[in-house]
CSV table of C-alpha atoms in Angstrom, one decimal:
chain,number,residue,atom,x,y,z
A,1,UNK,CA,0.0,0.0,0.0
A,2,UNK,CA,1.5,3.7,-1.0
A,3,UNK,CA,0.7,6.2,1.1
A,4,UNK,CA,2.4,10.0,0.2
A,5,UNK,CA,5.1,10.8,2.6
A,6,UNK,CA,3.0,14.3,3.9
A,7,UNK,CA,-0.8,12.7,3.4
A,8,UNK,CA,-2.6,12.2,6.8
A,9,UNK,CA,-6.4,11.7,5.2
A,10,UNK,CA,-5.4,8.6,3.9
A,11,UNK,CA,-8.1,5.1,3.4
A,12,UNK,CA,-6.3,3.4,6.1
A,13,UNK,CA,-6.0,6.2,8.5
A,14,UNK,CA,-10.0,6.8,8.0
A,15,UNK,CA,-10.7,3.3,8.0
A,16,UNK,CA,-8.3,2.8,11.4
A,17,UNK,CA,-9.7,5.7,12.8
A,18,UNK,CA,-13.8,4.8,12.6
A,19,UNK,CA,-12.5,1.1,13.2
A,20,UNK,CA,-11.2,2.6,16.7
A,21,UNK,CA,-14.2,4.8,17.1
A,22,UNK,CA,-16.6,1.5,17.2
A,23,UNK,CA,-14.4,-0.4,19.3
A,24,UNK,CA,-14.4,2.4,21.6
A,25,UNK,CA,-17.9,2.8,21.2
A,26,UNK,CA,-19.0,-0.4,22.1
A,27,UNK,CA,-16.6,-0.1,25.2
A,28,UNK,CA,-18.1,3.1,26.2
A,29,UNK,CA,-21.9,2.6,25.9
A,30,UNK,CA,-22.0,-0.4,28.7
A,31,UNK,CA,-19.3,1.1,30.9
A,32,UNK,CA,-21.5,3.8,32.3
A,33,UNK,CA,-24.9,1.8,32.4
A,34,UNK,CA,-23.1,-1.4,34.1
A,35,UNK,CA,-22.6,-0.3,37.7
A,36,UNK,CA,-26.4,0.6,37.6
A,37,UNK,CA,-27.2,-2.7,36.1
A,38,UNK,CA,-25.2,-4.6,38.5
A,39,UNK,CA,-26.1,-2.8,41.8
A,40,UNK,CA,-29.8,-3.4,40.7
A,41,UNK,CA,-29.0,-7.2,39.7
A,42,UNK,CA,-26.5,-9.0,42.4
A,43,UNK,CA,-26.5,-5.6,45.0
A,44,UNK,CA,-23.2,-5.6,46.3
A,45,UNK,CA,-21.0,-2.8,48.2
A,46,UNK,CA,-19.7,0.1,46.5
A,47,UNK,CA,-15.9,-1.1,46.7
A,48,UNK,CA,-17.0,-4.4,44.6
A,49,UNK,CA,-19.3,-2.5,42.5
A,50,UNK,CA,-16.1,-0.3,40.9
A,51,UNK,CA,-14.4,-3.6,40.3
A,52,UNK,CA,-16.9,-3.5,37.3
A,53,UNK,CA,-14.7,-0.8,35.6
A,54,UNK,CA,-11.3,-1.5,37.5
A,55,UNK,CA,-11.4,-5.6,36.6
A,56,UNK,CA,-12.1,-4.9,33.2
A,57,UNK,CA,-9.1,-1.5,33.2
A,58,UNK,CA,-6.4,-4.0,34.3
A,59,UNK,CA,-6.9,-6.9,32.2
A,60,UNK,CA,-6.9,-4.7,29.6
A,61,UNK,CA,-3.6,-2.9,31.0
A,62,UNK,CA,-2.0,-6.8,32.0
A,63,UNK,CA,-3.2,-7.6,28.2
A,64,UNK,CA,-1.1,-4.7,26.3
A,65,UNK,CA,2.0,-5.8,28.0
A,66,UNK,CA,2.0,-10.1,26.8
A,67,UNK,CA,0.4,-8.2,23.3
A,68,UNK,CA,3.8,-6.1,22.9
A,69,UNK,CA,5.4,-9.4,23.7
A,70,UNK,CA,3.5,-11.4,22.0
A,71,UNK,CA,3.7,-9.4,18.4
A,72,UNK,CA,7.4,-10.7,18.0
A,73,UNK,CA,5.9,-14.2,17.6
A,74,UNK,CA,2.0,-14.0,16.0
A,75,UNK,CA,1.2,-11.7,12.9
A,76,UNK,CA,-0.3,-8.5,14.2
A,77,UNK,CA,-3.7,-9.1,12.2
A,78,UNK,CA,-4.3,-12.4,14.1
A,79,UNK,CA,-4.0,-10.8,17.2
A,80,UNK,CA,-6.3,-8.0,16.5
A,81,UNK,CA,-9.0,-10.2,15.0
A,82,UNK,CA,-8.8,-12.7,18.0
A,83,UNK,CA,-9.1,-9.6,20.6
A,84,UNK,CA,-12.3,-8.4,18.5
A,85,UNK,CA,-14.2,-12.1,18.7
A,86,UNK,CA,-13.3,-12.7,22.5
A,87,UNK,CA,-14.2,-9.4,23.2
A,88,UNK,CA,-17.6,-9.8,21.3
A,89,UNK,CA,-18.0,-13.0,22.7
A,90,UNK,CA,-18.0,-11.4,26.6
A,91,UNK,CA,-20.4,-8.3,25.5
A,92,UNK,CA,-23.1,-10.9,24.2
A,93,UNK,CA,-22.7,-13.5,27.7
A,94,UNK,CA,-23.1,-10.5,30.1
A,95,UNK,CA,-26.4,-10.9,30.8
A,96,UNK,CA,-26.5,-14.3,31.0
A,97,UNK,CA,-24.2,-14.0,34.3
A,98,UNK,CA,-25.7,-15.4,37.1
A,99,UNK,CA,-23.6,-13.9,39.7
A,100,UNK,CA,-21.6,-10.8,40.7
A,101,UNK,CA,-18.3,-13.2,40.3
A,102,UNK,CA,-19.4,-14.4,36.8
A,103,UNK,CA,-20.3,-11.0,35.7
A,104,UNK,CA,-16.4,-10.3,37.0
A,105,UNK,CA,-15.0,-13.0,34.8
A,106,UNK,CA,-16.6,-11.9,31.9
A,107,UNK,CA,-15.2,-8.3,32.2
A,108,UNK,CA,-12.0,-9.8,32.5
A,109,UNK,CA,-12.4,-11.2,29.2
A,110,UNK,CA,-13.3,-8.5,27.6
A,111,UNK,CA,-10.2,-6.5,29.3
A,112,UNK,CA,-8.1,-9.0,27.7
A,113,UNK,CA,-9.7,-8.7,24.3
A,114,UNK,CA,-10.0,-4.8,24.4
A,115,UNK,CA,-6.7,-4.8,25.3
A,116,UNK,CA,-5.2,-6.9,22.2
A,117,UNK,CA,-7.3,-4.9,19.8
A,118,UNK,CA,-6.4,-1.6,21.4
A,119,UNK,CA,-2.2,-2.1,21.1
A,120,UNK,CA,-2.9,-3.2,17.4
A,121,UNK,CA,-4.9,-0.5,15.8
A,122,UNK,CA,-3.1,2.3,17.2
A,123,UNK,CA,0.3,1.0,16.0
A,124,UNK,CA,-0.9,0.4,12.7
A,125,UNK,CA,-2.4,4.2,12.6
A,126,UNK,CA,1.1,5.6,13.8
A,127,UNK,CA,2.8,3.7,11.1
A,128,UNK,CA,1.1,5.6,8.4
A,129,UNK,CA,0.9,9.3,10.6
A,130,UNK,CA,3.5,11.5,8.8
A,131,UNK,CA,6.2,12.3,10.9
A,132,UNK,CA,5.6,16.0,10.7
A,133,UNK,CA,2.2,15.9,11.9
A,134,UNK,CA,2.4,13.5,14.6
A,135,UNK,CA,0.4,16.0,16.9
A,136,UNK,CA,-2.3,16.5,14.1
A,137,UNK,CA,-2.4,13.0,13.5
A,138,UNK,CA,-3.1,11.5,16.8
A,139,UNK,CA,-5.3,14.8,17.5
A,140,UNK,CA,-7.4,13.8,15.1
A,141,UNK,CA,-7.1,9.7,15.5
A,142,UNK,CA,-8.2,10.8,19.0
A,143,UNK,CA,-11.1,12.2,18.1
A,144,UNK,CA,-12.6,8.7,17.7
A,145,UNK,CA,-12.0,7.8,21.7
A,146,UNK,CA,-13.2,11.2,22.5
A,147,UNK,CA,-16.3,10.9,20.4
A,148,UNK,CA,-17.0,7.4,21.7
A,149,UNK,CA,-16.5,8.5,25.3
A,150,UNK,CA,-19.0,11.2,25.1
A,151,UNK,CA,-21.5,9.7,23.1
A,152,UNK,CA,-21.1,6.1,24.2
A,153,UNK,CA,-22.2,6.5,28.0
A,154,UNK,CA,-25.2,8.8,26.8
A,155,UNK,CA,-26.5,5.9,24.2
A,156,UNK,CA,-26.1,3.6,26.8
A,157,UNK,CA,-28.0,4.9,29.7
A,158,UNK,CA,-30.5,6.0,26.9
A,159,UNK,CA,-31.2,2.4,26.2
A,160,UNK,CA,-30.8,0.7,29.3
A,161,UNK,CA,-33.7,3.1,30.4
A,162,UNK,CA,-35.9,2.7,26.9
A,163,UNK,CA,-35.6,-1.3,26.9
A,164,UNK,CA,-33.1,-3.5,28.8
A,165,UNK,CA,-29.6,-4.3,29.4
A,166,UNK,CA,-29.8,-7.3,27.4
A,167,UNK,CA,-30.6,-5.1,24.1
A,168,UNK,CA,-27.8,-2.7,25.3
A,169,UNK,CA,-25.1,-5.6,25.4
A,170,UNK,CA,-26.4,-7.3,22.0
A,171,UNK,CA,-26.2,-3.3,20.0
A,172,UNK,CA,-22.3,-3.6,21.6
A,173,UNK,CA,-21.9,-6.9,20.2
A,174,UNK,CA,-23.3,-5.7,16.8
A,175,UNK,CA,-21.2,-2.5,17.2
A,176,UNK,CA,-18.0,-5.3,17.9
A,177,UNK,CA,-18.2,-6.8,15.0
A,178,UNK,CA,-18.8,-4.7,12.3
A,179,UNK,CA,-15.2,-3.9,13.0
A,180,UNK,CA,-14.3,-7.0,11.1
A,181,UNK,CA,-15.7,-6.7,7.8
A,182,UNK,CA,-14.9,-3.1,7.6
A,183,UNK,CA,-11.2,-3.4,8.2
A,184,UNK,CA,-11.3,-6.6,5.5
A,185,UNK,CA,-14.1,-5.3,2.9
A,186,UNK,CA,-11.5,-1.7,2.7
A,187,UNK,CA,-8.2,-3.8,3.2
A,188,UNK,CA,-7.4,-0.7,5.0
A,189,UNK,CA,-4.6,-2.7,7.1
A,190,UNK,CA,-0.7,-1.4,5.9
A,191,UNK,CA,1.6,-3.9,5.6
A,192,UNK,CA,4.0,-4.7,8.3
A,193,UNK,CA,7.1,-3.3,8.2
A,194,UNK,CA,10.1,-5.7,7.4
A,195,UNK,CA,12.1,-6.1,10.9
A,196,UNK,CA,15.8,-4.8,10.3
A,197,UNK,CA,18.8,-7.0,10.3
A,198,UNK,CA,20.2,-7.0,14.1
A,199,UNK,CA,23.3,-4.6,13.7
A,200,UNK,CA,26.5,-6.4,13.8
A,201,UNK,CA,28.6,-4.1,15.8
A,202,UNK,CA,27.9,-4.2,20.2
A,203,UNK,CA,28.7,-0.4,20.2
A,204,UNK,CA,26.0,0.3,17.8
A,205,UNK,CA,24.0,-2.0,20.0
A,206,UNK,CA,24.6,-0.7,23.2
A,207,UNK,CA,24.0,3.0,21.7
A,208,UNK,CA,20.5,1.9,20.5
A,209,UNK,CA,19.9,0.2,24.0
A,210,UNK,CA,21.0,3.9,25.9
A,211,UNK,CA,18.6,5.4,23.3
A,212,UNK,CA,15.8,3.4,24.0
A,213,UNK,CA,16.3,3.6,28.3
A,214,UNK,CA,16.5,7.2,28.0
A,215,UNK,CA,13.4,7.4,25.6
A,216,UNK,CA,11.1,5.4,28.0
A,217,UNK,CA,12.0,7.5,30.6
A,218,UNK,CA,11.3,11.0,29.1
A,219,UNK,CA,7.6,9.0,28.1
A,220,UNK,CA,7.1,8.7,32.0
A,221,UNK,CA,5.8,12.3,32.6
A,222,UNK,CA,3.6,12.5,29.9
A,223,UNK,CA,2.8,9.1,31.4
A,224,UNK,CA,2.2,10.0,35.2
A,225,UNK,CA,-0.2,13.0,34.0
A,226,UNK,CA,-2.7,10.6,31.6
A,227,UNK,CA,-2.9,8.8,34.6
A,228,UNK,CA,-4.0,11.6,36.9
A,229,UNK,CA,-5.9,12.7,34.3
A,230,UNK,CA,-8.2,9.8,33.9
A,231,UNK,CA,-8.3,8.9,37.3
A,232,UNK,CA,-11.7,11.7,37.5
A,233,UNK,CA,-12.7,10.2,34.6
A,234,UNK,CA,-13.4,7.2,36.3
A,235,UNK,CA,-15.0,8.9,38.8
A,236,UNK,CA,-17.1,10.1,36.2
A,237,UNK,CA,-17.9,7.3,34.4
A,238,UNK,CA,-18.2,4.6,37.8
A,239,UNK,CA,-20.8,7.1,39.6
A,240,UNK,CA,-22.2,10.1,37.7
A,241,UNK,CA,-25.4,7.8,36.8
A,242,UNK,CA,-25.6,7.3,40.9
A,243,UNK,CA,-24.9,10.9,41.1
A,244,UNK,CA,-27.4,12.1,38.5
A,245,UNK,CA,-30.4,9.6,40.3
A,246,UNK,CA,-29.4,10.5,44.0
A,247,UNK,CA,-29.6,14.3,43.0
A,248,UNK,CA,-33.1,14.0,40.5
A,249,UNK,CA,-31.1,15.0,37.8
A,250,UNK,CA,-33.1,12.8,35.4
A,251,UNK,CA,-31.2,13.6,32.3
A,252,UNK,CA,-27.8,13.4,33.5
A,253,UNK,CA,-26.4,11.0,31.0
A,254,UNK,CA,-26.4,14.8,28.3
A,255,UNK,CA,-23.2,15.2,30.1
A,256,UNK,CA,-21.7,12.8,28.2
A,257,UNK,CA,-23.0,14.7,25.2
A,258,UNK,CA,-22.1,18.3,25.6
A,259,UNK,CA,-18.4,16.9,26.1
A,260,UNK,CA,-18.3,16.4,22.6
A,261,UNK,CA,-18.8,19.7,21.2
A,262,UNK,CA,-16.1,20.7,23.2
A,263,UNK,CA,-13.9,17.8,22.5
A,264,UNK,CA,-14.7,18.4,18.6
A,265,UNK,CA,-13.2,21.6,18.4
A,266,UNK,CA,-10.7,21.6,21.1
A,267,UNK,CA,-8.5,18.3,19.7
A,268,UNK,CA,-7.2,19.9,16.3
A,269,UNK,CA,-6.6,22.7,17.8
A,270,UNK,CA,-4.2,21.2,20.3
A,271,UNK,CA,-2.7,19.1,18.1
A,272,UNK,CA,-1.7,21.5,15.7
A,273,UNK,CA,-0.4,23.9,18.7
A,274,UNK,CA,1.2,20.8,20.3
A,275,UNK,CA,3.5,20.3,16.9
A,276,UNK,CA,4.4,24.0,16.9
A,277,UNK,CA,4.9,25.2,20.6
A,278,UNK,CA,5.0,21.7,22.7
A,279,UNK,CA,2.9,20.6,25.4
A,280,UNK,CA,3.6,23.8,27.6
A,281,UNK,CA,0.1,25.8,26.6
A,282,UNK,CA,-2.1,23.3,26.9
A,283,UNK,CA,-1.7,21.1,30.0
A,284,UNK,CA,-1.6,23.6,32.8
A,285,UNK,CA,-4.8,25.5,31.0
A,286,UNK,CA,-6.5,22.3,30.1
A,287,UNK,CA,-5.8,20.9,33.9
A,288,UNK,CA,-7.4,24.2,35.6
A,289,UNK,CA,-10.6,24.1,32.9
A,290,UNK,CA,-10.7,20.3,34.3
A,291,UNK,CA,-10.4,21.4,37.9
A,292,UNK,CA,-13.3,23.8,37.5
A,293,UNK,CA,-15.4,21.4,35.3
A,294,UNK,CA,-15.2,18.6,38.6
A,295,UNK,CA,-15.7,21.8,41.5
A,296,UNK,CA,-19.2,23.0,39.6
A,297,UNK,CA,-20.3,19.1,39.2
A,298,UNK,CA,-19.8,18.8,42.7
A,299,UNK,CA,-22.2,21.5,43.8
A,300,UNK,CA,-24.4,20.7,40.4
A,301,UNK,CA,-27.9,19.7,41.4
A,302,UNK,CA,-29.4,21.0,38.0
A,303,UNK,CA,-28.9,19.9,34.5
A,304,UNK,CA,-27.6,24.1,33.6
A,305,UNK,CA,-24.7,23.1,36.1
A,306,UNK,CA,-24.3,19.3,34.4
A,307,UNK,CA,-24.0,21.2,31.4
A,308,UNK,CA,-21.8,24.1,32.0
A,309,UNK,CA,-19.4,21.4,33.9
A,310,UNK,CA,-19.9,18.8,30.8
A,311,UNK,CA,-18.6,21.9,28.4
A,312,UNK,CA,-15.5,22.4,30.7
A,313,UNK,CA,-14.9,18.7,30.8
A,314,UNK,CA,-14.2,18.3,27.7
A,315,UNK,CA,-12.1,21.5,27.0
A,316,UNK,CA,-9.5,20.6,29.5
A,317,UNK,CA,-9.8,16.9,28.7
A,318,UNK,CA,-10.0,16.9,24.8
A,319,UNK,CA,-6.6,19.1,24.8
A,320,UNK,CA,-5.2,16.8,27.4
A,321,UNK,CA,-5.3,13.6,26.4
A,322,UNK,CA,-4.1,14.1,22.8
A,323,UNK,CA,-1.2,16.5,24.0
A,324,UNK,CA,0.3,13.0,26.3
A,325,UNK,CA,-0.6,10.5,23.4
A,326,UNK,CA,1.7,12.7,20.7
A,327,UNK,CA,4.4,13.6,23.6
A,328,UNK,CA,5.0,9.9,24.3
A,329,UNK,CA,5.2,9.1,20.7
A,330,UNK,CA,7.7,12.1,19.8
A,331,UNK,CA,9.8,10.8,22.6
A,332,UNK,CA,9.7,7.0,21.7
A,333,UNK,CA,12.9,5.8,19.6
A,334,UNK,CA,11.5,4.2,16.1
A,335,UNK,CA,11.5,0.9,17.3
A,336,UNK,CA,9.0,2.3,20.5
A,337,UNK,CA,6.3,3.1,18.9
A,338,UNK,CA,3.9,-0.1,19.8
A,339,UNK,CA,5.2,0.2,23.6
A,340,UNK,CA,4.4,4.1,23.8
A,341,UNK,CA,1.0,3.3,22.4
A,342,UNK,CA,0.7,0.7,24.7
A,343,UNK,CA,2.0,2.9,27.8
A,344,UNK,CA,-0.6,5.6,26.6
A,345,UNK,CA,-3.5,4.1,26.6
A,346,UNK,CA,-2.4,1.1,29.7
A,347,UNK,CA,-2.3,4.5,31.7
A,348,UNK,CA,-5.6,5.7,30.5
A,349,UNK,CA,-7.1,2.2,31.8
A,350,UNK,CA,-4.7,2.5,35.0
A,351,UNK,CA,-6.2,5.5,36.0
A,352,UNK,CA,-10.1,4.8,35.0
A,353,UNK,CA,-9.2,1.7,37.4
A,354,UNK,CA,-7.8,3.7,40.2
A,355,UNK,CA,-10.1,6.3,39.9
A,356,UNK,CA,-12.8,3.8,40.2
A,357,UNK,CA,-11.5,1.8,43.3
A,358,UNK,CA,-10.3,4.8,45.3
A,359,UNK,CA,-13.0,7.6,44.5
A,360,UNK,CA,-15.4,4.5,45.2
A,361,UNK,CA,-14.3,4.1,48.7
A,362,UNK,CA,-15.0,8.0,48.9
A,363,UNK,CA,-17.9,8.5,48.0
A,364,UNK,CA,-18.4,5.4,50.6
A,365,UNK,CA,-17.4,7.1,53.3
A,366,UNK,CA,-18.5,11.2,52.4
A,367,UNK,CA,-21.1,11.4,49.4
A,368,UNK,CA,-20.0,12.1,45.7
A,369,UNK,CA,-20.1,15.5,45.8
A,370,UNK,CA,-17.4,15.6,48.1
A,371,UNK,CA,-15.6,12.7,45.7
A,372,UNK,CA,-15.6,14.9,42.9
A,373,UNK,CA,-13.9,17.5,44.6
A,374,UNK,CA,-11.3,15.1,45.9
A,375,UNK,CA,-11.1,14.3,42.1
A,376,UNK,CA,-9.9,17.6,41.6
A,377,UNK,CA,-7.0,17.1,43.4
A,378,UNK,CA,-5.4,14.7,41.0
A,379,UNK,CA,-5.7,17.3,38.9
A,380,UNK,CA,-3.7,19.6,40.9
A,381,UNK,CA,-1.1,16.9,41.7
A,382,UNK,CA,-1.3,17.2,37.4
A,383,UNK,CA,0.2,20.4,37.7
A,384,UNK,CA,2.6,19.9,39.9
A,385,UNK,CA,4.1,16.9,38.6
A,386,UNK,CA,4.2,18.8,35.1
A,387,UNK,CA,5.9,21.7,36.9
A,388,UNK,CA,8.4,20.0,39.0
A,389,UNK,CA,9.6,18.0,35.3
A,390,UNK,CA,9.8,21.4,33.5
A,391,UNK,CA,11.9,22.7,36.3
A,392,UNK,CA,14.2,19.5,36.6
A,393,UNK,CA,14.2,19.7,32.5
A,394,UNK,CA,15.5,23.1,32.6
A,395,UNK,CA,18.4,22.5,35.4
A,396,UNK,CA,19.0,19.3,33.7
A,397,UNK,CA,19.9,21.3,29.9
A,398,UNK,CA,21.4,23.9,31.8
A,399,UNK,CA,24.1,21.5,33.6
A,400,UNK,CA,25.0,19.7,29.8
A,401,UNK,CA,24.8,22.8,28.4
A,402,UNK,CA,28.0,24.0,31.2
A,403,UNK,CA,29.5,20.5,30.8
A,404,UNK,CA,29.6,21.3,26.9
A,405,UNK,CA,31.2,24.5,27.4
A,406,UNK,CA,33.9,23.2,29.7
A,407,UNK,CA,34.8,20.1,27.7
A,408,UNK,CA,34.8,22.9,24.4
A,409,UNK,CA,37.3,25.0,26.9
A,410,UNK,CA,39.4,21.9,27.6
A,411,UNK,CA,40.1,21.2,23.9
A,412,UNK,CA,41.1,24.2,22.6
């Protein structure tokens, strides 16, 4: 397949891209419905009822690691169609579970088939991202979790309150496998790349292997502050149904929706500005819209307030999210690329799971208004974390720049 060095609006990449949008979809529309469903169904305690989300997060995250591995054995396409059935196969069984523990087990296979189908398709869509518009590419790419995650939890509630959750889990099913005959019926898949001949020389080696350490661990911050940053989104997506219903907000799954029209024009944006000025405009902003988004939804017992805090949400998350996802691949080495796509989006499912455990055992013991302010406190961490690397960065550069200078004295 020839794609033009400088195109981005490729077949594969739109192909990839609504591929990613349905798998995401299908994720999305059950993951906000399903600690309704199973409170209502097998009534157990708040700590076990966020092991719906968290179960499901860290399969998905345990998956991404033995799929990195597992891709230097078994073609990529058979892992990615294997992750699609298994993951299908869970949606359509859930409810058939007869228990809280069954339900569990089911989650974790569909952790561990999101998670293979989640490393593959974003390393095949950075494998045909130009170079120079890495930050464009993946703002746009991302556009397709964004979407889902907006729109998803809004169909979902929508339906589970129209018909049942049986109907919700067999339109995620359907959703699941349309993926297949897309991605075959376009052949929208790029070939994969030839693997280079090991290098014969054990200084070239080592160079590569110093390269490669020191790339992983510049990935680490944009790393630590995805994390942060989805840990209140799995405060919003584990409770804000709970929320909504303990407050009378009866139409409190629109927050979902007015996310997107923030998220739609908010992601090229900080894409593009991400390629030309870096990551430095748009985290700290997009952290304090997020922090304001989380303080009014706390003291929101209206639908105005959902909304105004919905519209904020997605602001400081839509900028956020696709500003980490192109830092971590402009910092991975060529040979990185799966692993920082695997890293992004294992901390995305690293933080939904803490946020879900930990925010769960406060709303236990205050309410969820006070959780979602204590959500806002990741947040703030955020900041700091970003600041203290900047400053380290900066004294770091500044100490090779003076070791430069001395070593240029000591020559002349």
């Amino acid at each position: 397949m020839n794609i033009q060095p400088d195109k981005l609006w490729s077949k594969s990449f739109v192909t990839l891209t609504v591929s990613y949008l349905l798998l995401f979809l299908s994720l999305q529309m059950l993951l906000s419905p399903f600690p309704t469903y199973a409170k209502e169904q097998f009534h157990p305690d708040n700590f076990t009822l966020s092991l719906v989300t968290s179960l499901f997060a860290l399969a998905a995250i345990v998956t991404r690691f033995a799929t990195a591995a597992l891709l230097r054995k078994v073609h990529r396409n058979v892992i990615l169609f294997a992750g699609l059935v298994l993951a299908a196969i869970a949606t359509i069984l859930y409810p058939f579970a007869s228990s809280m523990t069954s339900l569990l087990v089911l989650r974790a296979l569909f952790g561990i088939g999101f998670g293979m189908t989640s490393t593959i398709i974003p390393t095949l869509v950075s494998q045909i991202i130009p170079k120079k518009r890495t930050g464009e590419g993946i703002g746009y790419f991302g556009l397709s979790t964004s979407i889902a995650m907006s729109l998803g939890p809004m169909i979902g509630l929508s339906v589970i309150k129209q018909f049942n959750f049986t109907t919700l889990a067999m339109i995620g099913t359907i959703v699941l496998i349309l993926i297949i005959p897309l991605l075959l019926a376009t052949r929208s898949i790029p070939k994969q790349p030839a693997k280079s001949a090991p290098s014969p020389s054990v200084h070239a080696a080592t160079a590569d292997d110093r390269s490669a350490g020191s790339s992983t661990a510049r990935m680490m911050v944009p790393a630590v502050l995805n994390v942060l940053m989805s840990v209140t989104y799995g405060g919003i997506l584990g409770f804000i149904a709970l929320y909504g219903a303990q407050n009378h907000i009866e139409q409190i799954g629109l927050f979902f929706l007015f996310i997107v029209f923030t998220v739609l024009v908010i992601r090229p944006i900080s894409g593009k500005l991400f390629d030309r000025r870096g990551p430095m405009l748009i985290v700290i902003p997009g952290a304090l819209v997020v922090i304001a988004s989380l303080l009014i939804l706390s003291y929101a017992h209206s639908l105005p307030l959902v909304i105004v805090s919905a519209l904020l949400y997605g602001l400081g998350f839509g900028a956020i999210q696709p500003t980490t996802q192109a830092w971590m691949l402009r910092e991975a080495a060529p040979h990185q690329v799966s692993f920082a796509n695997s890293l992004y989006y294992n901390t995305i499912d690293l933080g939904v799971a803490a946020g879900s455990m930990l925010l769960g055992i406060v709303a236990s013991a205050t309410s969820y208004s006070a959780m979602y302010r204590y959500a806002a406190v990741a947040m703030v961490i955020f900041m700091l974390v970003y600041l203290i690397s900047l400053f380290a960065g900066k004294k770091e550069k500044a100490s090779a720049s003076a070791v430069a200078q001395e070593n240029a004295a000591a020559s002349r």
